[in-house]
Amino acid sequence: YLIEEVQGQGIGTAVIRAVIAAAAAQGRTVSLSLIKGNPVISLYRRLGFRQVSQGETKIHMRLASDDTA
């Protein structure tokens, strides 16, 4: 989560891309969960995450380590 004052400056994108790069270097998969209705889902989809399941209140997403963002 980023505080509102710094949202929209590319910080979240940079952090997620760094996590993706670190995971790829180790041959790992990145998974995440978010609360349904959270607008950040568009960022995750843009970076290549795909929904793998959902619960009553959460969406679960995954990016394979060979995906690039």
XYZ file of C-alpha atoms in Angstrom, residues 3-60:
58
model
C -0.086 6.556 0.953
C -2.315 8.742 -1.176
C 0.239 11.570 -1.457
C 2.649 9.390 -3.460
C 0.175 7.338 -5.488
C 0.259 7.838 -9.247
C 3.986 8.592 -9.388
C 5.126 5.180 -10.639
C 6.473 4.077 -7.267
C 4.166 1.073 -6.967
C 4.970 0.005 -10.522
C 8.698 0.247 -9.819
C 8.382 -1.781 -6.617
C 6.326 -4.540 -8.278
C 8.730 -4.676 -11.236
C 11.659 -5.044 -8.809
C 9.859 -7.909 -7.062
C 9.143 -9.543 -10.438
C 12.805 -9.213 -11.471
C 14.059 -10.653 -8.183
C 11.640 -13.577 -8.428
C 12.595 -14.243 -12.057
C 16.290 -14.300 -11.125
C 15.480 -17.045 -8.621
C 13.077 -18.929 -10.892
C 10.172 -18.167 -8.588
C 6.542 -17.198 -9.084
C 5.001 -14.010 -7.704
C 1.530 -14.314 -6.188
C -0.599 -11.673 -4.537
C -4.057 -11.104 -3.135
C -6.183 -8.003 -3.040
C -9.591 -7.021 -1.790
C -12.305 -7.107 -4.452
C -13.018 -3.663 -5.844
C -9.481 -2.357 -5.254
C -8.553 -0.273 -8.321
C -4.907 -1.427 -8.109
C -6.012 -4.551 -9.983
C -5.530 -2.611 -13.238
C -1.836 -2.110 -12.375
C -1.381 -5.785 -11.606
C -3.091 -6.816 -14.851
C -0.966 -4.339 -16.814
C 2.136 -5.934 -15.323
C 0.986 -9.393 -16.403
C -0.714 -10.814 -13.325
C -3.672 -13.083 -13.968
C -6.471 -14.025 -11.612
C -6.134 -17.607 -10.439
C -8.975 -17.718 -7.909
C -11.197 -15.606 -5.741
C -12.836 -15.859 -2.397
C -15.751 -14.027 -0.897
C -13.762 -10.821 -0.397
C -10.395 -11.350 -2.121
C -8.947 -11.928 -5.579
C -5.809 -14.052 -5.891
